């Protein structure tokens, strides 16, 4: 991944799937290809002095717009895999009664916006967009959106709504299978269910393998916007 994030390429892609683009880039940079999740979606864009990592993520970002899936690159030994982000690690449970030594969870409403006042261009109120569940639990925190005739009001307003920022970390007996971009099942007195692994740190001391993992409460993809070729008039 270091090589992919440092080496740059210029190339034009026309109607090529993200997985085939990844294969081309890896061959160009001398990276072994492992298992690439199949999208079957042909994409087109121009990569001008972009890193191999950027190009691969451009391709999968374009595919994601149509499939609705989220993709992530990982190194499996010396081979590049592209996985569906959040793939559940089978037959693994982080359990406070067996392999978990510590758990910490945090929640903040500092950046929360749970109601949007919508106005026309003259500032006259035309309606509201709200999340009643968040308002009932945390009280109302409002922002204002002024309608722009060149933008989709519903889409813009929806993007402004923001729930609580949540984070969590676990200290566990180490397991090589647990790493970022996958998801795990957690059984804890404070939280239970499926959570995404944001980062993992494995330590080895006195013959003991321990790991500390940071959790994500939303499955986010690292998107790269692909520049499009300008149409000549």
mmCIF file with all atom_site columns, C-alpha atoms in Angstrom:
data_model
loop_
_atom_site.group_PDB
_atom_site.id
_atom_site.type_symbol
_atom_site.label_atom_id
_atom_site.label_alt_id
_atom_site.label_comp_id
_atom_site.label_asym_id
_atom_site.label_entity_id
_atom_site.label_seq_id
_atom_site.pdbx_PDB_ins_code
_atom_site.Cartn_x
_atom_site.Cartn_y
_atom_site.Cartn_z
_atom_site.occupancy
_atom_site.B_iso_or_equiv
_atom_site.pdbx_formal_charge
_atom_site.auth_seq_id
_atom_site.auth_comp_id
_atom_site.auth_asym_id
_atom_site.auth_atom_id
_atom_site.pdbx_PDB_model_num
ATOM 1   C CA . UNK A 1 1   ? 0.000   0.000   0.000   1.00 0.00 ? 1   UNK A CA 1
ATOM 2   C CA . UNK A 1 2   ? 2.942   2.313   0.613   1.00 0.00 ? 2   UNK A CA 1
ATOM 3   C CA . UNK A 1 3   ? 4.117   1.724   -2.961  1.00 0.00 ? 3   UNK A CA 1
ATOM 4   C CA . UNK A 1 4   ? 0.597   2.334   -4.304  1.00 0.00 ? 4   UNK A CA 1
ATOM 5   C CA . UNK A 1 5   ? 0.274   5.567   -2.329  1.00 0.00 ? 5   UNK A CA 1
ATOM 6   C CA . UNK A 1 6   ? 3.642   6.986   -3.488  1.00 0.00 ? 6   UNK A CA 1
ATOM 7   C CA . UNK A 1 7   ? 3.958   5.975   -7.162  1.00 0.00 ? 7   UNK A CA 1
ATOM 8   C CA . UNK A 1 8   ? 2.080   8.095   -9.733  1.00 0.00 ? 8   UNK A CA 1
ATOM 9   C CA . UNK A 1 9   ? 0.608   7.255   -13.136 1.00 0.00 ? 9   UNK A CA 1
ATOM 10  C CA . UNK A 1 10  ? -1.153  9.106   -15.951 1.00 0.00 ? 10  UNK A CA 1
ATOM 11  C CA . UNK A 1 11  ? -3.703  7.025   -17.818 1.00 0.00 ? 11  UNK A CA 1
ATOM 12  C CA . UNK A 1 12  ? -7.128  7.246   -19.453 1.00 0.00 ? 12  UNK A CA 1
ATOM 13  C CA . UNK A 1 13  ? -9.718  4.568   -18.723 1.00 0.00 ? 13  UNK A CA 1
ATOM 14  C CA . UNK A 1 14  ? -12.783 4.051   -20.914 1.00 0.00 ? 14  UNK A CA 1
ATOM 15  C CA . UNK A 1 15  ? -15.502 1.540   -19.982 1.00 0.00 ? 15  UNK A CA 1
ATOM 16  C CA . UNK A 1 16  ? -13.254 -0.639  -17.807 1.00 0.00 ? 16  UNK A CA 1
ATOM 17  C CA . UNK A 1 17  ? -14.374 -2.248  -14.553 1.00 0.00 ? 17  UNK A CA 1
ATOM 18  C CA . UNK A 1 18  ? -12.800 -1.180  -11.278 1.00 0.00 ? 18  UNK A CA 1
ATOM 19  C CA . UNK A 1 19  ? -11.348 -4.659  -10.758 1.00 0.00 ? 19  UNK A CA 1
ATOM 20  C CA . UNK A 1 20  ? -9.675  -4.613  -14.191 1.00 0.00 ? 20  UNK A CA 1
ATOM 21  C CA . UNK A 1 21  ? -8.318  -1.108  -13.576 1.00 0.00 ? 21  UNK A CA 1
ATOM 22  C CA . UNK A 1 22  ? -6.854  -2.371  -10.299 1.00 0.00 ? 22  UNK A CA 1
ATOM 23  C CA . UNK A 1 23  ? -5.158  -5.247  -12.118 1.00 0.00 ? 23  UNK A CA 1
ATOM 24  C CA . UNK A 1 24  ? -3.668  -2.834  -14.686 1.00 0.00 ? 24  UNK A CA 1
ATOM 25  C CA . UNK A 1 25  ? -2.332  -0.496  -11.991 1.00 0.00 ? 25  UNK A CA 1
ATOM 26  C CA . UNK A 1 26  ? -0.865  -3.321  -9.925  1.00 0.00 ? 26  UNK A CA 1
ATOM 27  C CA . UNK A 1 27  ? 0.898   -4.771  -12.982 1.00 0.00 ? 27  UNK A CA 1
ATOM 28  C CA . UNK A 1 28  ? 2.302   -1.321  -13.804 1.00 0.00 ? 28  UNK A CA 1
ATOM 29  C CA . UNK A 1 29  ? 3.684   -0.870  -10.272 1.00 0.00 ? 29  UNK A CA 1
ATOM 30  C CA . UNK A 1 30  ? 4.800   -4.444  -9.635  1.00 0.00 ? 30  UNK A CA 1
ATOM 31  C CA . UNK A 1 31  ? 2.167   -5.255  -6.989  1.00 0.00 ? 31  UNK A CA 1
ATOM 32  C CA . UNK A 1 32  ? 0.804   -8.789  -6.711  1.00 0.00 ? 32  UNK A CA 1
ATOM 33  C CA . UNK A 1 33  ? -2.981  -9.051  -7.107  1.00 0.00 ? 33  UNK A CA 1
ATOM 34  C CA . UNK A 1 34  ? -4.988  -11.113 -4.644  1.00 0.00 ? 34  UNK A CA 1
ATOM 35  C CA . UNK A 1 35  ? -8.767  -11.275 -4.362  1.00 0.00 ? 35  UNK A CA 1
ATOM 36  C CA . UNK A 1 36  ? -10.575 -8.326  -5.942  1.00 0.00 ? 36  UNK A CA 1
ATOM 37  C CA . UNK A 1 37  ? -14.272 -7.982  -5.199  1.00 0.00 ? 37  UNK A CA 1
ATOM 38  C CA . UNK A 1 38  ? -16.188 -7.951  -8.476  1.00 0.00 ? 38  UNK A CA 1
ATOM 39  C CA . UNK A 1 39  ? -18.316 -4.913  -9.363  1.00 0.00 ? 39  UNK A CA 1
ATOM 40  C CA . UNK A 1 40  ? -19.107 -5.678  -13.009 1.00 0.00 ? 40  UNK A CA 1
ATOM 41  C CA . UNK A 1 41  ? -19.532 -1.912  -13.493 1.00 0.00 ? 41  UNK A CA 1
ATOM 42  C CA . UNK A 1 42  ? -17.555 -0.285  -16.355 1.00 0.00 ? 42  UNK A CA 1
ATOM 43  C CA . UNK A 1 43  ? -16.269 3.185   -15.468 1.00 0.00 ? 43  UNK A CA 1
ATOM 44  C CA . UNK A 1 44  ? -14.492 5.936   -17.405 1.00 0.00 ? 44  UNK A CA 1
ATOM 45  C CA . UNK A 1 45  ? -12.176 8.688   -16.182 1.00 0.00 ? 45  UNK A CA 1
ATOM 46  C CA . UNK A 1 46  ? -8.797  10.316  -16.706 1.00 0.00 ? 46  UNK A CA 1
ATOM 47  C CA . UNK A 1 47  ? -6.056  9.928   -14.086 1.00 0.00 ? 47  UNK A CA 1
ATOM 48  C CA . UNK A 1 48  ? -3.472  12.690  -14.479 1.00 0.00 ? 48  UNK A CA 1
ATOM 49  C CA . UNK A 1 49  ? -0.430  12.168  -12.230 1.00 0.00 ? 49  UNK A CA 1
ATOM 50  C CA . UNK A 1 50  ? -2.452  10.297  -9.638  1.00 0.00 ? 50  UNK A CA 1
ATOM 51  C CA . UNK A 1 51  ? -1.078  7.674   -7.279  1.00 0.00 ? 51  UNK A CA 1
ATOM 52  C CA . UNK A 1 52  ? -1.922  4.043   -7.810  1.00 0.00 ? 52  UNK A CA 1
ATOM 53  C CA . UNK A 1 53  ? -3.996  4.141   -4.635  1.00 0.00 ? 53  UNK A CA 1
ATOM 54  C CA . UNK A 1 54  ? -5.954  7.196   -5.832  1.00 0.00 ? 54  UNK A CA 1
ATOM 55  C CA . UNK A 1 55  ? -6.678  5.607   -9.204  1.00 0.00 ? 55  UNK A CA 1
ATOM 56  C CA . UNK A 1 56  ? -7.895  2.354   -7.682  1.00 0.00 ? 56  UNK A CA 1
ATOM 57  C CA . UNK A 1 57  ? -10.157 4.211   -5.262  1.00 0.00 ? 57  UNK A CA 1
ATOM 58  C CA . UNK A 1 58  ? -11.412 6.489   -8.065  1.00 0.00 ? 58  UNK A CA 1
ATOM 59  C CA . UNK A 1 59  ? -12.486 3.379   -9.961  1.00 0.00 ? 59  UNK A CA 1
ATOM 60  C CA . UNK A 1 60  ? -14.215 1.809   -6.982  1.00 0.00 ? 60  UNK A CA 1
ATOM 61  C CA . UNK A 1 61  ? -15.786 5.127   -5.949  1.00 0.00 ? 61  UNK A CA 1
ATOM 62  C CA . UNK A 1 62  ? -17.379 5.408   -9.393  1.00 0.00 ? 62  UNK A CA 1
ATOM 63  C CA . UNK A 1 63  ? -18.584 1.799   -9.142  1.00 0.00 ? 63  UNK A CA 1
ATOM 64  C CA . UNK A 1 64  ? -19.910 2.461   -5.629  1.00 0.00 ? 64  UNK A CA 1
ATOM 65  C CA . UNK A 1 65  ? -22.238 5.154   -6.984  1.00 0.00 ? 65  UNK A CA 1
ATOM 66  C CA . UNK A 1 66  ? -24.102 2.433   -8.892  1.00 0.00 ? 66  UNK A CA 1
ATOM 67  C CA . UNK A 1 67  ? -23.747 -0.593  -6.635  1.00 0.00 ? 67  UNK A CA 1
ATOM 68  C CA . UNK A 1 68  ? -24.247 1.203   -3.316  1.00 0.00 ? 68  UNK A CA 1
ATOM 69  C CA . UNK A 1 69  ? -21.448 -0.921  -1.825  1.00 0.00 ? 69  UNK A CA 1
ATOM 70  C CA . UNK A 1 70  ? -18.337 0.374   -0.037  1.00 0.00 ? 70  UNK A CA 1
ATOM 71  C CA . UNK A 1 71  ? -14.898 -0.920  -0.967  1.00 0.00 ? 71  UNK A CA 1
ATOM 72  C CA . UNK A 1 72  ? -11.524 -0.928  0.743   1.00 0.00 ? 72  UNK A CA 1
ATOM 73  C CA . UNK A 1 73  ? -7.990  -2.062  -0.226  1.00 0.00 ? 73  UNK A CA 1
ATOM 74  C CA . UNK A 1 74  ? -5.947  -4.181  2.180   1.00 0.00 ? 74  UNK A CA 1
ATOM 75  C CA . UNK A 1 75  ? -2.683  -6.054  1.901   1.00 0.00 ? 75  UNK A CA 1
ATOM 76  C CA . UNK A 1 76  ? -2.935  -9.795  2.500   1.00 0.00 ? 76  UNK A CA 1
ATOM 77  C CA . UNK A 1 77  ? 0.733   -10.679 3.014   1.00 0.00 ? 77  UNK A CA 1
ATOM 78  C CA . UNK A 1 78  ? 2.284   -9.288  -0.217  1.00 0.00 ? 78  UNK A CA 1
ATOM 79  C CA . UNK A 1 79  ? -0.924  -9.326  -2.290  1.00 0.00 ? 79  UNK A CA 1
ATOM 80  C CA . UNK A 1 80  ? -3.513  -6.577  -2.738  1.00 0.00 ? 80  UNK A CA 1
ATOM 81  C CA . UNK A 1 81  ? -7.095  -7.500  -1.888  1.00 0.00 ? 81  UNK A CA 1
ATOM 82  C CA . UNK A 1 82  ? -10.124 -5.267  -2.430  1.00 0.00 ? 82  UNK A CA 1
ATOM 83  C CA . UNK A 1 83  ? -12.888 -6.181  0.000   1.00 0.00 ? 83  UNK A CA 1
ATOM 84  C CA . UNK A 1 84  ? -16.407 -5.036  0.702   1.00 0.00 ? 84  UNK A CA 1
ATOM 85  C CA . UNK A 1 85  ? -15.815 -2.695  3.626   1.00 0.00 ? 85  UNK A CA 1
ATOM 86  C CA . UNK A 1 86  ? -17.444 -4.034  6.744   1.00 0.00 ? 86  UNK A CA 1
ATOM 87  C CA . UNK A 1 87  ? -17.264 -7.716  5.796   1.00 0.00 ? 87  UNK A CA 1
ATOM 88  C CA . UNK A 1 88  ? -18.010 -9.680  8.969   1.00 0.00 ? 88  UNK A CA 1
ATOM 89  C CA . UNK A 1 89  ? -15.206 -11.836 10.369  1.00 0.00 ? 89  UNK A CA 1
ATOM 90  C CA . UNK A 1 90  ? -16.875 -15.203 10.678  1.00 0.00 ? 90  UNK A CA 1
ATOM 91  C CA . UNK A 1 91  ? -16.686 -17.236 13.893  1.00 0.00 ? 91  UNK A CA 1
ATOM 92  C CA . UNK A 1 92  ? -15.189 -14.381 15.922  1.00 0.00 ? 92  UNK A CA 1
ATOM 93  C CA . UNK A 1 93  ? -16.873 -12.630 18.859  1.00 0.00 ? 93  UNK A CA 1
ATOM 94  C CA . UNK A 1 94  ? -15.398 -9.924  21.090  1.00 0.00 ? 94  UNK A CA 1
ATOM 95  C CA . UNK A 1 95  ? -16.899 -11.013 24.414  1.00 0.00 ? 95  UNK A CA 1
ATOM 96  C CA . UNK A 1 96  ? -16.460 -9.216  27.754  1.00 0.00 ? 96  UNK A CA 1
ATOM 97  C CA . UNK A 1 97  ? -16.777 -12.580 29.532  1.00 0.00 ? 97  UNK A CA 1
ATOM 98  C CA . UNK A 1 98  ? -13.922 -14.296 27.718  1.00 0.00 ? 98  UNK A CA 1
ATOM 99  C CA . UNK A 1 99  ? -11.438 -12.425 25.484  1.00 0.00 ? 99  UNK A CA 1
ATOM 100 C CA . UNK A 1 100 ? -12.068 -8.731  26.313  1.00 0.00 ? 100 UNK A CA 1
ATOM 101 C CA . UNK A 1 101 ? -10.095 -6.976  29.059  1.00 0.00 ? 101 UNK A CA 1
ATOM 102 C CA . UNK A 1 102 ? -11.318 -3.394  28.621  1.00 0.00 ? 102 UNK A CA 1
ATOM 103 C CA . UNK A 1 103 ? -13.963 -1.441  26.707  1.00 0.00 ? 103 UNK A CA 1
ATOM 104 C CA . UNK A 1 104 ? -14.583 2.301   26.377  1.00 0.00 ? 104 UNK A CA 1
ATOM 105 C CA . UNK A 1 105 ? -17.434 4.050   24.560  1.00 0.00 ? 105 UNK A CA 1
ATOM 106 C CA . UNK A 1 106 ? -17.970 7.777   23.988  1.00 0.00 ? 106 UNK A CA 1
ATOM 107 C CA . UNK A 1 107 ? -20.839 9.847   22.602  1.00 0.00 ? 107 UNK A CA 1
ATOM 108 C CA . UNK A 1 108 ? -20.817 13.570  21.809  1.00 0.00 ? 108 UNK A CA 1
ATOM 109 C CA . UNK A 1 109 ? -23.558 15.906  20.525  1.00 0.00 ? 109 UNK A CA 1
ATOM 110 C CA . UNK A 1 110 ? -21.194 18.858  20.029  1.00 0.00 ? 110 UNK A CA 1
ATOM 111 C CA . UNK A 1 111 ? -21.546 18.684  16.218  1.00 0.00 ? 111 UNK A CA 1
ATOM 112 C CA . UNK A 1 112 ? -25.140 17.455  16.125  1.00 0.00 ? 112 UNK A CA 1
ATOM 113 C CA . UNK A 1 113 ? -27.741 19.073  13.871  1.00 0.00 ? 113 UNK A CA 1
ATOM 114 C CA . UNK A 1 114 ? -31.156 17.424  14.149  1.00 0.00 ? 114 UNK A CA 1
ATOM 115 C CA . UNK A 1 115 ? -33.473 20.046  12.631  1.00 0.00 ? 115 UNK A CA 1
ATOM 116 C CA . UNK A 1 116 ? -33.090 22.199  9.512   1.00 0.00 ? 116 UNK A CA 1
ATOM 117 C CA . UNK A 1 117 ? -35.168 25.309  8.873   1.00 0.00 ? 117 UNK A CA 1
ATOM 118 C CA . UNK A 1 118 ? -35.621 25.686  5.095   1.00 0.00 ? 118 UNK A CA 1
ATOM 119 C CA . UNK A 1 119 ? -36.040 29.183  3.657   1.00 0.00 ? 119 UNK A CA 1
ATOM 120 C CA . UNK A 1 120 ? -36.458 30.635  0.189   1.00 0.00 ? 120 UNK A CA 1
ATOM 121 C CA . UNK A 1 121 ? -33.862 32.985  -1.280  1.00 0.00 ? 121 UNK A CA 1
ATOM 122 C CA . UNK A 1 122 ? -35.514 35.949  0.451   1.00 0.00 ? 122 UNK A CA 1
ATOM 123 C CA . UNK A 1 123 ? -35.201 34.291  3.859   1.00 0.00 ? 123 UNK A CA 1
ATOM 124 C CA . UNK A 1 124 ? -38.865 33.298  4.232   1.00 0.00 ? 124 UNK A CA 1
ATOM 125 C CA . UNK A 1 125 ? -39.371 29.984  6.037   1.00 0.00 ? 125 UNK A CA 1
ATOM 126 C CA . UNK A 1 126 ? -40.826 27.301  3.761   1.00 0.00 ? 126 UNK A CA 1
ATOM 127 C CA . UNK A 1 127 ? -40.542 24.199  5.926   1.00 0.00 ? 127 UNK A CA 1
ATOM 128 C CA . UNK A 1 128 ? -38.479 21.993  8.216   1.00 0.00 ? 128 UNK A CA 1
ATOM 129 C CA . UNK A 1 129 ? -36.501 18.781  7.985   1.00 0.00 ? 129 UNK A CA 1
ATOM 130 C CA . UNK A 1 130 ? -36.047 17.025  11.315  1.00 0.00 ? 130 UNK A CA 1
ATOM 131 C CA . UNK A 1 131 ? -35.031 13.795  12.983  1.00 0.00 ? 131 UNK A CA 1
ATOM 132 C CA . UNK A 1 132 ? -37.616 13.233  15.699  1.00 0.00 ? 132 UNK A CA 1
ATOM 133 C CA . UNK A 1 133 ? -35.686 10.394  17.339  1.00 0.00 ? 133 UNK A CA 1
ATOM 134 C CA . UNK A 1 134 ? -32.600 12.556  17.905  1.00 0.00 ? 134 UNK A CA 1
ATOM 135 C CA . UNK A 1 135 ? -34.687 15.541  19.041  1.00 0.00 ? 135 UNK A CA 1
ATOM 136 C CA . UNK A 1 136 ? -36.588 13.405  21.548  1.00 0.00 ? 136 UNK A CA 1
ATOM 137 C CA . UNK A 1 137 ? -33.380 12.000  23.010  1.00 0.00 ? 137 UNK A CA 1
ATOM 138 C CA . UNK A 1 138 ? -30.984 14.978  22.899  1.00 0.00 ? 138 UNK A CA 1
ATOM 139 C CA . UNK A 1 139 ? -33.188 18.128  22.496  1.00 0.00 ? 139 UNK A CA 1
ATOM 140 C CA . UNK A 1 140 ? -33.460 20.207  19.342  1.00 0.00 ? 140 UNK A CA 1
ATOM 141 C CA . UNK A 1 141 ? -30.344 21.707  17.692  1.00 0.00 ? 141 UNK A CA 1
ATOM 142 C CA . UNK A 1 142 ? -31.187 23.639  14.518  1.00 0.00 ? 142 UNK A CA 1
ATOM 143 C CA . UNK A 1 143 ? -29.440 24.982  11.433  1.00 0.00 ? 143 UNK A CA 1
ATOM 144 C CA . UNK A 1 144 ? -30.835 26.938  8.460   1.00 0.00 ? 144 UNK A CA 1
ATOM 145 C CA . UNK A 1 145 ? -30.693 26.122  4.754   1.00 0.00 ? 145 UNK A CA 1
ATOM 146 C CA . UNK A 1 146 ? -31.400 28.803  2.143   1.00 0.00 ? 146 UNK A CA 1
ATOM 147 C CA . UNK A 1 147 ? -32.808 27.290  -1.046  1.00 0.00 ? 147 UNK A CA 1
ATOM 148 C CA . UNK A 1 148 ? -30.471 27.346  -4.054  1.00 0.00 ? 148 UNK A CA 1
ATOM 149 C CA . UNK A 1 149 ? -32.211 26.925  -7.447  1.00 0.00 ? 149 UNK A CA 1
ATOM 150 C CA . UNK A 1 150 ? -29.107 25.154  -8.775  1.00 0.00 ? 150 UNK A CA 1
ATOM 151 C CA . UNK A 1 151 ? -29.095 22.469  -6.058  1.00 0.00 ? 151 UNK A CA 1
ATOM 152 C CA . UNK A 1 152 ? -31.354 19.645  -4.926  1.00 0.00 ? 152 UNK A CA 1
ATOM 153 C CA . UNK A 1 153 ? -32.888 20.974  -1.706  1.00 0.00 ? 153 UNK A CA 1
ATOM 154 C CA . UNK A 1 154 ? -33.816 17.559  -0.306  1.00 0.00 ? 154 UNK A CA 1
ATOM 155 C CA . UNK A 1 155 ? -30.335 16.189  -0.905  1.00 0.00 ? 155 UNK A CA 1
ATOM 156 C CA . UNK A 1 156 ? -28.609 19.241  0.540   1.00 0.00 ? 156 UNK A CA 1
ATOM 157 C CA . UNK A 1 157 ? -30.804 19.333  3.640   1.00 0.00 ? 157 UNK A CA 1
ATOM 158 C CA . UNK A 1 158 ? -30.424 15.608  4.247   1.00 0.00 ? 158 UNK A CA 1
ATOM 159 C CA . UNK A 1 159 ? -26.647 16.017  4.172   1.00 0.00 ? 159 UNK A CA 1
ATOM 160 C CA . UNK A 1 160 ? -26.811 18.753  6.819   1.00 0.00 ? 160 UNK A CA 1
ATOM 161 C CA . UNK A 1 161 ? -28.494 16.518  9.392   1.00 0.00 ? 161 UNK A CA 1
ATOM 162 C CA . UNK A 1 162 ? -25.870 15.053  11.704  1.00 0.00 ? 162 UNK A CA 1
ATOM 163 C CA . UNK A 1 163 ? -26.330 12.611  14.544  1.00 0.00 ? 163 UNK A CA 1
ATOM 164 C CA . UNK A 1 164 ? -24.176 12.136  17.630  1.00 0.00 ? 164 UNK A CA 1
ATOM 165 C CA . UNK A 1 165 ? -20.474 11.388  17.192  1.00 0.00 ? 165 UNK A CA 1
ATOM 166 C CA . UNK A 1 166 ? -19.857 7.962   18.679  1.00 0.00 ? 166 UNK A CA 1
ATOM 167 C CA . UNK A 1 167 ? -16.611 6.102   19.202  1.00 0.00 ? 167 UNK A CA 1
ATOM 168 C CA . UNK A 1 168 ? -15.393 3.054   21.051  1.00 0.00 ? 168 UNK A CA 1
ATOM 169 C CA . UNK A 1 169 ? -12.238 1.102   21.777  1.00 0.00 ? 169 UNK A CA 1
ATOM 170 C CA . UNK A 1 170 ? -11.651 -2.447  22.972  1.00 0.00 ? 170 UNK A CA 1
ATOM 171 C CA . UNK A 1 171 ? -8.619  -4.205  24.421  1.00 0.00 ? 171 UNK A CA 1
ATOM 172 C CA . UNK A 1 172 ? -8.687  -7.923  23.659  1.00 0.00 ? 172 UNK A CA 1
ATOM 173 C CA . UNK A 1 173 ? -6.673  -11.092 23.476  1.00 0.00 ? 173 UNK A CA 1
ATOM 174 C CA . UNK A 1 174 ? -5.002  -10.869 20.067  1.00 0.00 ? 174 UNK A CA 1
ATOM 175 C CA . UNK A 1 175 ? -6.403  -12.533 16.963  1.00 0.00 ? 175 UNK A CA 1
ATOM 176 C CA . UNK A 1 176 ? -4.647  -12.167 13.592  1.00 0.00 ? 176 UNK A CA 1
ATOM 177 C CA . UNK A 1 177 ? -7.964  -12.125 11.742  1.00 0.00 ? 177 UNK A CA 1
ATOM 178 C CA . UNK A 1 178 ? -9.117  -8.866  13.337  1.00 0.00 ? 178 UNK A CA 1
ATOM 179 C CA . UNK A 1 179 ? -8.029  -5.839  11.323  1.00 0.00 ? 179 UNK A CA 1
ATOM 180 C CA . UNK A 1 180 ? -9.382  -2.566  10.058  1.00 0.00 ? 180 UNK A CA 1
ATOM 181 C CA . UNK A 1 181 ? -12.084 -2.427  7.356   1.00 0.00 ? 181 UNK A CA 1
ATOM 182 C CA . UNK A 1 182 ? -13.736 -5.623  8.579   1.00 0.00 ? 182 UNK A CA 1
ATOM 183 C CA . UNK A 1 183 ? -16.546 -5.854  11.115  1.00 0.00 ? 183 UNK A CA 1
ATOM 184 C CA . UNK A 1 184 ? -16.887 -7.974  14.245  1.00 0.00 ? 184 UNK A CA 1
ATOM 185 C CA . UNK A 1 185 ? -19.614 -9.106  16.595  1.00 0.00 ? 185 UNK A CA 1
ATOM 186 C CA . UNK A 1 186 ? -19.413 -7.644  20.107  1.00 0.00 ? 186 UNK A CA 1
ATOM 187 C CA . UNK A 1 187 ? -21.029 -8.954  23.260  1.00 0.00 ? 187 UNK A CA 1
ATOM 188 C CA . UNK A 1 188 ? -20.556 -6.412  26.023  1.00 0.00 ? 188 UNK A CA 1
ATOM 189 C CA . UNK A 1 189 ? -22.705 -5.087  28.859  1.00 0.00 ? 189 UNK A CA 1
ATOM 190 C CA . UNK A 1 190 ? -22.468 -1.580  27.331  1.00 0.00 ? 190 UNK A CA 1
ATOM 191 C CA . UNK A 1 191 ? -22.920 -2.463  23.655  1.00 0.00 ? 191 UNK A CA 1
ATOM 192 C CA . UNK A 1 192 ? -23.838 -5.541  21.680  1.00 0.00 ? 192 UNK A CA 1
ATOM 193 C CA . UNK A 1 193 ? -24.126 -6.160  17.969  1.00 0.00 ? 193 UNK A CA 1
ATOM 194 C CA . UNK A 1 194 ? -22.063 -5.743  14.804  1.00 0.00 ? 194 UNK A CA 1
ATOM 195 C CA . UNK A 1 195 ? -19.457 -2.960  14.727  1.00 0.00 ? 195 UNK A CA 1
ATOM 196 C CA . UNK A 1 196 ? -16.911 -1.847  12.131  1.00 0.00 ? 196 UNK A CA 1
ATOM 197 C CA . UNK A 1 197 ? -13.188 -1.931  12.937  1.00 0.00 ? 197 UNK A CA 1
ATOM 198 C CA . UNK A 1 198 ? -11.624 1.472   12.257  1.00 0.00 ? 198 UNK A CA 1
ATOM 199 C CA . UNK A 1 199 ? -8.053  0.626   13.293  1.00 0.00 ? 199 UNK A CA 1
ATOM 200 C CA . UNK A 1 200 ? -6.125  -2.162  14.967  1.00 0.00 ? 200 UNK A CA 1
ATOM 201 C CA . UNK A 1 201 ? -2.865  -2.283  16.937  1.00 0.00 ? 201 UNK A CA 1
ATOM 202 C CA . UNK A 1 202 ? -1.405  -5.688  17.816  1.00 0.00 ? 202 UNK A CA 1
ATOM 203 C CA . UNK A 1 203 ? 1.273   -5.992  20.527  1.00 0.00 ? 203 UNK A CA 1
ATOM 204 C CA . UNK A 1 204 ? 3.435   -8.935  21.542  1.00 0.00 ? 204 UNK A CA 1
ATOM 205 C CA . UNK A 1 205 ? 5.039   -9.020  24.996  1.00 0.00 ? 205 UNK A CA 1
ATOM 206 C CA . UNK A 1 206 ? 6.245   -11.867 27.214  1.00 0.00 ? 206 UNK A CA 1
ATOM 207 C CA . UNK A 1 207 ? 4.636   -14.406 24.915  1.00 0.00 ? 207 UNK A CA 1
ATOM 208 C CA . UNK A 1 208 ? 1.251   -12.672 25.011  1.00 0.00 ? 208 UNK A CA 1
ATOM 209 C CA . UNK A 1 209 ? -0.570  -11.367 21.936  1.00 0.00 ? 209 UNK A CA 1
ATOM 210 C CA . UNK A 1 210 ? -2.926  -8.466  22.727  1.00 0.00 ? 210 UNK A CA 1
ATOM 211 C CA . UNK A 1 211 ? -4.729  -6.013  20.462  1.00 0.00 ? 211 UNK A CA 1
ATOM 212 C CA . UNK A 1 212 ? -6.467  -2.668  20.802  1.00 0.00 ? 212 UNK A CA 1
ATOM 213 C CA . UNK A 1 213 ? -9.117  -1.842  18.221  1.00 0.00 ? 213 UNK A CA 1
ATOM 214 C CA . UNK A 1 214 ? -10.983 1.381   17.520  1.00 0.00 ? 214 UNK A CA 1
ATOM 215 C CA . UNK A 1 215 ? -14.590 1.025   16.444  1.00 0.00 ? 215 UNK A CA 1
ATOM 216 C CA . UNK A 1 216 ? -16.659 2.829   13.821  1.00 0.00 ? 216 UNK A CA 1
ATOM 217 C CA . UNK A 1 217 ? -20.385 3.309   14.239  1.00 0.00 ? 217 UNK A CA 1
ATOM 218 C CA . UNK A 1 218 ? -20.839 4.208   10.558  1.00 0.00 ? 218 UNK A CA 1
ATOM 219 C CA . UNK A 1 219 ? -19.440 2.274   7.617   1.00 0.00 ? 219 UNK A CA 1
ATOM 220 C CA . UNK A 1 220 ? -17.539 4.940   5.687   1.00 0.00 ? 220 UNK A CA 1
ATOM 221 C CA . UNK A 1 221 ? -15.599 4.541   2.448   1.00 0.00 ? 221 UNK A CA 1
ATOM 222 C CA . UNK A 1 222 ? -12.479 6.541   1.604   1.00 0.00 ? 222 UNK A CA 1
ATOM 223 C CA . UNK A 1 223 ? -13.754 8.056   -1.633  1.00 0.00 ? 223 UNK A CA 1
ATOM 224 C CA . UNK A 1 224 ? -11.642 9.557   -4.415  1.00 0.00 ? 224 UNK A CA 1
ATOM 225 C CA . UNK A 1 225 ? -13.393 11.779  -6.943  1.00 0.00 ? 225 UNK A CA 1
ATOM 226 C CA . UNK A 1 226 ? -12.553 10.898  -10.533 1.00 0.00 ? 226 UNK A CA 1
ATOM 227 C CA . UNK A 1 227 ? -12.037 13.860  -12.904 1.00 0.00 ? 227 UNK A CA 1
ATOM 228 C CA . UNK A 1 228 ? -14.056 13.604  -16.095 1.00 0.00 ? 228 UNK A CA 1
ATOM 229 C CA . UNK A 1 229 ? -12.911 14.484  -19.584 1.00 0.00 ? 229 UNK A CA 1
ATOM 230 C CA . UNK A 1 230 ? -14.176 17.889  -20.704 1.00 0.00 ? 230 UNK A CA 1
ATOM 231 C CA . UNK A 1 231 ? -16.469 17.875  -23.709 1.00 0.00 ? 231 UNK A CA 1
ATOM 232 C CA . UNK A 1 232 ? -15.199 19.994  -26.610 1.00 0.00 ? 232 UNK A CA 1
ATOM 233 C CA . UNK A 1 233 ? -17.741 22.373  -28.128 1.00 0.00 ? 233 UNK A CA 1
#
